[in-house]
Short mmCIF file of C-alpha atoms and ligand atoms in Angstrom, two decimals:
data_model
loop_
_atom_site.label_atom_id
_atom_site.label_comp_id
_atom_site.label_asym_id
_atom_site.label_seq_id
_atom_site.Cartn_x
_atom_site.Cartn_y
_atom_site.Cartn_z
CA MET A 1431 -5.24 23.69 9.41
CA SER A 1432 -8.12 22.66 7.51
CA GLY A 1433 -9.09 19.52 5.16
CA GLU A 1434 -9.41 22.11 2.53
CA ASP A 1435 -5.30 22.78 3.10
CA VAL A 1436 -4.52 19.76 3.35
CA VAL A 1437 -6.44 18.75 -0.28
CA ARG A 1438 -4.66 21.74 -1.38
CA ARG A 1439 -0.88 20.29 -0.75
CA CYS A 1440 -1.78 17.09 -2.42
CA ARG A 1441 -2.95 18.65 -5.60
CA LYS A 1442 0.02 20.99 -5.11
CA LEU A 1443 2.65 18.77 -4.45
CA ALA A 1444 1.15 16.83 -7.72
CA ARG A 1445 2.53 18.67 -9.97
CA VAL A 1446 6.00 17.46 -9.02
CA SER A 1447 6.01 14.88 -11.24
CA GLU A 1448 9.10 13.27 -13.55
CA GLU A 1449 6.39 13.33 -16.27
CA GLU A 1450 5.07 16.55 -17.77
CA GLU A 1451 1.09 15.65 -18.44
CA ARG A 1452 0.77 12.83 -15.43
CA LEU A 1453 1.70 12.42 -11.75
CA THR A 1454 4.92 9.82 -11.78
CA ARG A 1455 7.15 10.30 -8.97
CA ARG A 1456 9.65 6.96 -7.87
CA PHE A 1457 12.04 6.09 -6.10
CA ALA A 1458 14.77 8.19 -5.23
CA THR A 1459 14.54 10.77 -8.69
CA PRO A 1460 14.82 14.53 -8.98
CA ALA A 1461 10.97 14.54 -8.99
CA MET A 1462 11.22 12.90 -5.60
CA ALA A 1463 13.98 15.68 -4.67
CA ARG A 1464 11.83 18.35 -5.80
CA ALA A 1465 9.17 16.99 -4.17
CA ASN A 1466 10.83 16.26 -0.30
CA ALA A 1467 11.82 20.14 -0.50
CA LEU A 1468 8.20 20.69 -0.71
CA VAL A 1469 6.89 18.39 1.84
CA GLY A 1470 10.48 19.25 4.10
CA ARG A 1471 9.86 23.45 3.66
CA TRP A 1472 6.04 23.00 5.08
CA MET A 1473 7.63 20.51 7.97
CA ALA A 1474 9.96 23.61 8.78
CA GLU A 1475 6.58 25.71 9.11
CA ALA A 1476 4.75 23.89 11.81
CA GLY A 1477 8.15 23.95 13.17
CA MET A 1478 9.76 20.67 12.88
CA ALA A 1479 13.22 19.79 11.85
CA VAL A 1480 14.05 18.72 8.86
CA ARG A 1481 16.10 16.10 7.44
CA VAL A 1482 16.93 13.25 4.60
CA ASP A 1483 18.13 9.81 5.74
CA ALA A 1484 20.07 7.42 4.34
CA ALA A 1485 17.79 5.69 2.11
CA GLY A 1486 16.02 8.89 1.45
CA ASN A 1487 12.82 9.37 3.19
CA LEU A 1488 11.93 12.48 4.59
CA VAL A 1489 11.90 12.89 8.29
CA GLY A 1490 10.01 16.19 10.08
CA HIS A 1491 11.35 16.07 13.71
CA LEU A 1492 8.79 17.45 16.79
CA PRO A 1493 10.94 17.31 19.86
CA GLY A 1494 8.66 16.50 22.81
CA CYS A 1495 9.57 17.96 26.54
CA ASP A 1496 10.57 14.63 28.39
CA PRO A 1497 13.37 13.22 26.81
CA ASP A 1498 12.01 9.84 28.10
CA ALA A 1499 9.25 9.72 27.01
CA GLY A 1500 9.73 8.47 23.06
CA THR A 1501 9.06 9.15 19.59
CA LEU A 1502 5.81 8.82 17.92
CA LEU A 1503 5.70 8.14 14.37
CA LEU A 1504 3.54 9.40 12.28
CA GLY A 1505 3.59 9.36 7.90
CA SER A 1506 2.94 7.54 4.86
CA HIS A 1507 4.78 7.53 1.14
CA LEU A 1508 5.55 10.27 -1.16
CA ASP A 1509 6.27 8.01 -4.13
CA THR A 1510 3.17 7.61 -6.58
CA VAL A 1511 2.69 4.29 -9.55
CA ARG A 1512 2.45 5.55 -12.96
CA ASP A 1513 -0.20 8.05 -14.01
CA ALA A 1514 -1.16 8.71 -10.03
CA GLY A 1515 -3.78 10.47 -8.05
CA ALA A 1516 -2.93 12.82 -5.53
CA PHE A 1517 -3.83 11.14 -2.70
CA ASP A 1518 -2.79 7.56 -2.43
CA GLY A 1519 0.54 8.41 0.09
CA PRO A 1520 0.50 12.38 0.15
CA LEU A 1521 -2.46 12.43 2.54
CA GLY A 1522 -0.95 10.72 5.21
CA VAL A 1523 1.85 12.65 5.43
CA LEU A 1524 0.42 15.89 5.13
CA ALA A 1525 -2.63 14.72 7.43
CA ALA A 1526 0.60 14.06 9.77
CA VAL A 1527 2.29 17.16 8.96
CA ALA A 1528 -1.34 19.57 9.44
CA CYS A 1529 -1.73 18.13 12.63
CA VAL A 1530 2.00 19.20 14.30
CA ALA A 1531 0.95 22.43 13.11
CA ARG A 1532 -2.07 21.90 14.72
CA LEU A 1533 -0.41 21.50 18.10
CA ARG A 1534 2.09 24.45 17.75
CA ALA A 1535 -0.65 26.55 17.30
CA GLU A 1536 -2.32 25.74 19.54
CA GLU A 1537 0.91 26.22 21.78
CA VAL A 1538 0.52 22.29 22.42
CA THR A 1539 4.11 20.29 23.95
CA LEU A 1540 3.41 16.78 24.02
CA PRO A 1541 5.77 14.31 26.40
CA PHE A 1542 6.89 12.34 23.83
CA ALA A 1543 8.52 13.66 20.84
CA VAL A 1544 7.31 13.21 17.00
CA ASP A 1545 8.34 12.17 13.49
CA VAL A 1546 7.12 12.21 10.55
CA LEU A 1547 8.26 9.85 7.82
CA ALA A 1548 7.53 10.73 4.19
CA PHE A 1549 8.65 7.46 2.62
CA SER A 1550 10.09 7.10 -0.60
CA ASP A 1551 9.46 3.91 -1.97
CA GLU A 1552 5.70 2.24 -1.44
CA GLU A 1553 4.48 1.57 -4.54
CA GLY A 1554 7.97 0.25 -6.07
CA LEU A 1555 7.04 1.38 -9.14
CA ARG A 1556 10.75 2.08 -10.13
CA TYR A 1557 12.39 -1.62 -8.83
CA GLY A 1558 9.45 -3.56 -8.58
CA THR A 1559 10.02 -4.10 -4.68
CA GLY A 1560 8.12 -2.36 -1.96
CA TYR A 1561 8.85 -0.53 0.56
CA LEU A 1562 12.98 0.58 0.19
CA GLY A 1563 12.09 3.25 2.10
CA SER A 1564 9.83 2.02 5.16
CA SER A 1565 12.25 -1.55 5.33
CA ALA A 1566 15.48 0.99 6.22
CA VAL A 1567 13.26 2.77 8.87
CA ALA A 1568 11.93 -0.57 10.11
CA GLY A 1569 15.68 -2.50 10.26
CA THR A 1570 15.13 -5.00 7.92
CA PHE A 1571 15.84 -3.78 4.35
CA GLU A 1572 17.94 -6.47 2.89
CA PRO A 1573 21.01 -5.34 1.62
CA ALA A 1574 20.77 -7.46 -2.13
CA LEU A 1575 17.92 -5.06 -2.95
CA LEU A 1576 20.78 -2.59 -3.22
CA GLU A 1577 21.84 -3.80 -6.62
CA LEU A 1578 18.28 -3.49 -8.40
CA ALA A 1579 18.47 -2.29 -11.48
CA ASP A 1580 15.88 -0.21 -13.18
CA GLU A 1581 15.15 0.16 -17.02
CA ASP A 1582 17.96 2.33 -17.31
CA GLY A 1583 20.55 0.03 -15.60
CA VAL A 1584 21.08 2.00 -12.58
CA THR A 1585 20.97 0.58 -9.60
CA VAL A 1586 19.67 0.85 -6.17
CA ARG A 1587 22.91 1.97 -4.76
CA ASP A 1588 24.11 4.68 -7.80
CA ALA A 1589 20.14 5.71 -7.22
CA LEU A 1590 20.54 6.15 -3.98
CA ALA A 1591 23.80 7.77 -3.60
CA ALA A 1592 23.34 10.39 -6.70
CA PHE A 1593 20.17 11.04 -4.36
CA GLY A 1594 22.26 12.06 -1.70
CA GLY A 1595 21.08 9.39 0.84
CA GLU A 1596 23.98 6.54 2.27
CA PRO A 1597 23.84 3.33 0.12
CA ASP A 1598 26.95 2.23 1.88
CA ALA A 1599 24.73 2.37 4.94
CA PRO A 1600 20.83 2.77 4.55
CA GLU A 1601 20.82 0.85 8.28
CA ARG A 1602 21.54 4.01 9.27
CA ALA A 1603 17.41 5.25 8.28
CA SER A 1604 17.12 2.20 11.11
CA ARG A 1605 15.37 3.36 14.25
CA ARG A 1606 15.76 -0.01 16.12
CA GLY A 1607 16.49 0.61 19.64
CA GLU A 1608 14.84 3.84 19.86
CA ARG A 1609 11.86 4.50 22.26
CA LEU A 1610 9.08 4.49 20.38
CA LEU A 1611 5.46 4.92 21.23
CA GLY A 1612 3.76 3.13 17.78
CA TYR A 1613 3.15 4.43 13.97
CA CYS A 1614 0.06 5.96 13.09
CA GLU A 1615 -0.92 6.44 9.29
CA VAL A 1616 -4.07 7.69 7.89
CA HIS A 1617 -4.10 6.41 3.94
CA ILE A 1618 -6.93 6.87 1.46
CA GLU A 1619 -9.29 3.22 1.31
CA GLN A 1620 -8.70 2.87 -2.32
CA GLY A 1621 -12.46 1.11 -2.26
CA PRO A 1622 -15.56 1.58 -2.20
CA VAL A 1623 -16.42 0.21 0.98
CA LEU A 1624 -17.29 3.48 3.42
CA GLU A 1625 -18.81 5.09 0.80
CA GLN A 1626 -21.29 2.40 0.57
CA ARG A 1627 -21.76 3.01 5.13
CA GLU A 1628 -21.53 6.48 4.42
CA ALA A 1629 -18.81 7.20 6.93
CA PRO A 1630 -16.04 9.22 6.44
CA VAL A 1631 -13.49 7.33 7.77
CA ALA A 1632 -12.45 3.51 9.55
CA VAL A 1633 -9.93 2.18 11.91
CA VAL A 1634 -7.94 -0.49 9.98
CA GLY A 1635 -7.92 -4.22 11.88
CA ALA A 1636 -5.36 -6.00 9.88
CA ILE A 1637 -3.77 -5.82 6.35
CA ALA A 1638 -4.08 -8.60 4.53
CA GLY A 1639 -2.05 -11.18 3.36
CA ALA A 1640 -2.16 -12.89 0.13
CA THR A 1641 -1.13 -15.38 -2.14
CA ARG A 1642 -0.44 -15.63 -5.54
CA ALA A 1643 -0.06 -18.78 -7.90
CA GLN A 1644 -0.32 -19.33 -11.35
CA VAL A 1645 -2.09 -22.65 -12.86
CA ARG A 1646 -2.18 -24.08 -16.10
CA PHE A 1647 -4.47 -26.80 -17.16
CA THR A 1648 -2.61 -29.49 -20.10
CA GLY A 1649 -4.78 -30.75 -22.47
CA ARG A 1650 -4.62 -31.96 -25.96
CA ALA A 1651 -4.66 -29.20 -29.35
CA GLY A 1652 -6.28 -29.88 -32.63
CA HIS A 1653 -8.56 -28.67 -35.32
CA ALA A 1654 -11.41 -26.81 -34.14
CA GLY A 1655 -13.44 -27.89 -37.54
CA THR A 1656 -12.13 -31.80 -36.87
CA VAL A 1657 -12.07 -32.93 -33.48
CA PRO A 1658 -15.91 -34.01 -32.58
CA MET A 1659 -16.77 -32.09 -29.68
CA GLU A 1660 -16.83 -35.78 -27.32
CA LEU A 1661 -13.34 -36.48 -28.32
CA ARG A 1662 -11.66 -33.31 -26.98
CA ARG A 1663 -9.40 -31.85 -24.04
CA ASP A 1664 -9.98 -28.79 -23.82
CA ALA A 1665 -7.59 -26.67 -21.07
CA ALA A 1666 -9.83 -23.07 -22.09
CA CYS A 1667 -12.97 -25.05 -20.97
CA ALA A 1668 -11.31 -26.33 -17.58
CA LEU A 1669 -10.09 -22.71 -17.26
CA ALA A 1670 -12.93 -21.22 -17.50
CA GLU A 1671 -14.51 -24.04 -14.74
CA LEU A 1672 -11.97 -22.94 -12.73
CA VAL A 1673 -12.60 -19.00 -13.19
CA LEU A 1674 -16.48 -19.34 -11.56
CA ALA A 1675 -14.90 -21.24 -9.21
CA VAL A 1676 -12.38 -19.17 -7.64
CA GLU A 1677 -15.07 -16.22 -8.09
CA ALA A 1678 -17.92 -18.73 -5.94
CA ALA A 1679 -15.20 -19.11 -3.00
CA GLY A 1680 -14.51 -15.16 -2.76
CA ARG A 1681 -18.34 -14.72 -2.89
CA ALA A 1682 -18.81 -17.97 0.06
CA GLU A 1683 -16.40 -16.41 2.60
CA PRO A 1684 -16.37 -13.01 4.25
CA GLY A 1685 -13.85 -10.80 3.63
CA LEU A 1686 -12.00 -13.04 1.50
CA VAL A 1687 -11.25 -11.81 -1.88
CA ALA A 1688 -10.20 -14.07 -4.72
CA THR A 1689 -9.34 -12.35 -8.70
CA VAL A 1690 -8.11 -14.29 -11.77
CA GLY A 1691 -6.23 -11.55 -13.11
CA ARG A 1692 -4.61 -13.07 -16.37
CA LEU A 1693 -5.58 -15.80 -18.28
CA SER A 1694 -4.60 -16.94 -21.54
CA ALA A 1695 -5.39 -20.01 -23.62
CA GLN A 1696 -2.72 -21.80 -26.33
CA PRO A 1697 -1.79 -21.86 -29.24
CA GLY A 1698 -4.39 -18.86 -28.67
CA ALA A 1699 -5.77 -19.44 -32.71
CA PRO A 1700 -9.40 -19.15 -33.27
CA ASN A 1701 -9.77 -22.74 -34.82
CA VAL A 1702 -7.51 -24.46 -32.64
CA ILE A 1703 -8.95 -26.17 -29.83
CA PRO A 1704 -6.11 -25.31 -26.82
CA GLY A 1705 -4.18 -27.43 -25.89
CA ALA A 1706 -2.54 -25.39 -22.42
CA ALA A 1707 -4.40 -22.75 -20.30
CA LEU A 1708 -3.50 -20.61 -17.99
CA ALA A 1709 -4.16 -18.34 -14.91
CA SER A 1710 -2.88 -15.90 -12.55
CA LEU A 1711 -5.16 -16.08 -9.05
CA ASP A 1712 -4.61 -13.59 -6.08
CA VAL A 1713 -6.19 -14.32 -3.01
CA ARG A 1714 -6.23 -12.14 0.08
CA HIS A 1715 -7.89 -12.21 3.59
CA ALA A 1716 -7.32 -10.53 6.58
CA ASP A 1717 -6.57 -14.01 8.17
CA ASP A 1718 -4.13 -16.09 7.01
CA ALA A 1719 -5.96 -19.82 7.97
CA VAL A 1720 -8.99 -18.55 6.49
CA ARG A 1721 -7.04 -17.69 3.34
CA ALA A 1722 -4.83 -20.66 3.38
CA ALA A 1723 -8.07 -22.89 3.33
CA ALA A 1724 -9.37 -21.16 0.71
CA VAL A 1725 -6.09 -21.57 -1.07
CA ASP A 1726 -6.08 -25.23 -0.80
CA GLY A 1727 -10.21 -25.57 -1.98
CA LEU A 1728 -9.47 -23.76 -5.07
CA ARG A 1729 -6.16 -26.05 -5.79
CA ALA A 1730 -7.78 -29.01 -5.30
CA ARG A 1731 -11.03 -28.00 -7.19
CA ALA A 1732 -8.29 -27.13 -9.92
CA GLU A 1733 -7.27 -31.44 -9.77
CA ALA A 1734 -11.02 -32.11 -9.73
CA ILE A 1735 -11.94 -30.57 -13.14
CA ALA A 1736 -8.77 -31.55 -14.08
CA GLY A 1737 -9.43 -34.90 -13.10
CA ALA A 1738 -13.03 -35.46 -14.37
CA ARG A 1739 -12.11 -33.92 -17.97
CA GLY A 1740 -8.79 -35.89 -18.09
CA LEU A 1741 -6.34 -33.18 -18.73
CA GLY A 1742 -3.21 -32.56 -16.63
CA VAL A 1743 -2.69 -29.60 -13.54
CA ALA A 1744 -0.09 -27.37 -12.53
CA TRP A 1745 -0.17 -24.99 -9.67
CA GLU A 1746 3.34 -22.73 -8.99
CA GLY A 1747 3.21 -20.79 -6.47
CA ARG A 1748 4.23 -17.30 -6.55
CA LEU A 1749 3.81 -15.03 -3.45
CA ASP A 1750 2.86 -15.92 -0.26
CA THR A 1751 2.87 -13.27 2.51
CA PRO A 1752 1.45 -13.31 6.15
CA GLY A 1753 -1.44 -10.70 6.96
CA VAL A 1754 -0.41 -8.11 9.49
CA ALA A 1755 -2.41 -6.99 12.52
CA MET A 1756 -2.54 -3.39 13.45
CA ASP A 1757 -1.80 -2.87 17.63
CA PRO A 1758 -5.13 -3.27 19.06
CA ALA A 1759 -4.58 -0.73 21.87
CA LEU A 1760 -3.45 1.98 19.47
CA SER A 1761 -6.31 0.73 16.84
CA GLU A 1762 -8.62 1.16 20.36
CA ARG A 1763 -7.12 4.70 21.26
CA LEU A 1764 -8.03 5.85 17.08
CA ALA A 1765 -11.05 4.14 17.32
CA GLY A 1766 -11.93 6.08 20.71
CA ALA A 1767 -10.82 9.37 18.44
CA VAL A 1768 -13.44 8.40 15.85
CA ALA A 1769 -16.16 7.73 18.93
CA ALA A 1770 -15.46 11.61 20.65
CA LEU A 1771 -16.73 12.76 17.17
CA GLY A 1772 -20.08 11.34 17.57
CA LEU A 1773 -19.05 8.91 13.83
CA PRO A 1774 -19.73 5.49 13.53
CA ASP A 1775 -17.00 2.78 14.52
CA VAL A 1776 -15.87 0.94 10.81
CA ARG A 1777 -13.30 -1.12 11.12
CA LEU A 1778 -11.91 -2.55 7.68
CA PRO A 1779 -9.33 -4.97 6.55
CA SER A 1780 -6.72 -3.67 3.94
CA GLY A 1781 -6.57 -5.25 0.97
CA ALA A 1782 -3.60 -3.48 -0.44
CA GLY A 1783 0.06 -3.24 1.09
CA HIS A 1784 0.89 0.12 3.34
CA ASP A 1785 4.46 1.28 4.65
CA ALA A 1786 2.80 -0.35 7.89
CA VAL A 1787 3.15 -3.59 6.82
CA ALA A 1788 7.33 -2.64 6.67
CA LEU A 1789 7.01 -0.65 9.98
CA SER A 1790 5.28 -3.22 12.02
CA ALA A 1791 8.57 -5.66 12.14
CA LEU A 1792 9.90 -2.10 14.20
CA THR A 1793 6.86 -1.13 16.68
CA GLY A 1794 3.30 -1.36 17.37
CA THR A 1795 0.89 0.29 14.23
CA ALA A 1796 -2.63 1.72 13.31
CA MET A 1797 -4.43 2.97 10.82
CA LEU A 1798 -6.78 5.51 9.56
CA PHE A 1799 -9.05 4.72 6.18
CA VAL A 1800 -10.32 7.91 4.37
CA ARG A 1801 -13.08 7.83 2.21
CA CYS A 1802 -12.15 8.78 -1.10
CA ALA A 1803 -14.77 9.49 -4.70
CA GLY A 1804 -15.69 5.99 -6.10
CA GLY A 1805 -12.59 3.92 -5.13
CA VAL A 1806 -10.88 5.32 -7.50
CA SER A 1807 -7.17 4.76 -6.48
CA HIS A 1808 -3.91 4.70 -8.43
CA HIS A 1809 -5.45 6.90 -10.97
CA PRO A 1810 -5.55 10.84 -11.89
CA ASP A 1811 -9.11 10.90 -10.77
CA GLU A 1812 -8.41 10.21 -7.16
CA SER A 1813 -10.21 12.45 -4.87
CA VAL A 1814 -11.39 12.95 -1.59
CA ALA A 1815 -13.61 15.29 0.11
CA PRO A 1816 -11.88 18.27 2.18
CA ALA A 1817 -14.57 17.67 4.93
CA ASP A 1818 -13.86 13.52 5.01
CA VAL A 1819 -10.15 15.22 5.26
CA ALA A 1820 -10.92 17.43 8.21
CA VAL A 1821 -12.45 13.89 10.18
CA ALA A 1822 -9.45 12.63 9.31
CA LEU A 1823 -7.29 15.53 11.00
CA ASP A 1824 -10.13 15.59 13.80
CA VAL A 1825 -9.01 12.10 14.59
CA LEU A 1826 -5.20 12.07 14.28
CA ASP A 1827 -5.60 15.03 16.73
CA GLY A 1828 -7.32 12.82 19.31
CA PHE A 1829 -5.49 9.95 19.36
CA VAL A 1830 -2.01 12.83 19.53
CA ARG A 1831 -3.44 13.62 22.47
CA GLY A 1832 -5.18 10.88 24.03
CA LEU A 1833 -1.14 8.87 23.85
CA ALA A 1834 -0.49 12.56 25.82
CA GLY A 1835 -2.29 11.37 28.28
ZN1 LIG B 1478 -0.08 4.54 -1.17
#
């Protein structure tokens, strides 16, 4: 299978949607069942035995010739965000299917088995929580999640039952205790770095950890016309200082990204001095210690800004997820397969989460990023060049054959 073939399949799969005019495919919906059927057909054509597991993940199995040699896991997710592009997730699944198809076409028999996993939920659009599918495979599925309800009041339990999964035993999807050789995922970069470096692929070093917080400055509201400047305690001005400090912190530390994505002033009237101001904060870095130091620094800065202006400040942590390192040995193998093609050795951290985060609790993981046009993702304009996909297929092929020795 060529890069062109894989791109064509991604585009065909993108027409399998819950909505007429745009691609939206949520966990355990009829559209997801149709996607599983289509991809399952392609898996079967590639010579794999196909099943849907207890958590709604589609699994294609290619046996190896040595039953004691274990199983290599490949894959990505088939669910999408709302109004999605065609490649975030499906590219990794269909590249893995193409890899198996190529092995079969060339009559290569591997000692180990290969399972292609097409996860049922990574984006978390339906239930606001990601990794429902991959956490079940990793054996870390939280049973409490079964009671979450979507916007129509349908619980995970009911959705999974209607989908043909096993809501009373999602742990049956777990691969814990098996002899696994690792998990490798191909994914679009979702950023502009490969394009800027003029490289088709990169090996992912780590998936960045993230801190989210909400910061609230409290001053005193007053009349915009009558309170003199020197007597004001304007919370929005403090917030403005903090926003620029966040940008400066991100720029000062290599690999650090720091964002204020939501900000508001209260009461929010043109003729009232803001008495309170709120900002969201999102800080990410592949190294947890660097991220923690940056967050501490920003917190101290917020207090200093508030102190200098006679304001109050409250800092509320919302999320703190550690970074996930990829497996060094698998990553070196992947890098070796890139080098064997004469391509530059680009290593990137991933600023976004992936199924590999969940799978890293189960087995060693490695990821290959593929250049995408303009770094655009989570958008219908998402696009990859067939030539870059062809490179990814060659890298994956080299990686899998290399593991076979
Ligand atoms: Zn994805």
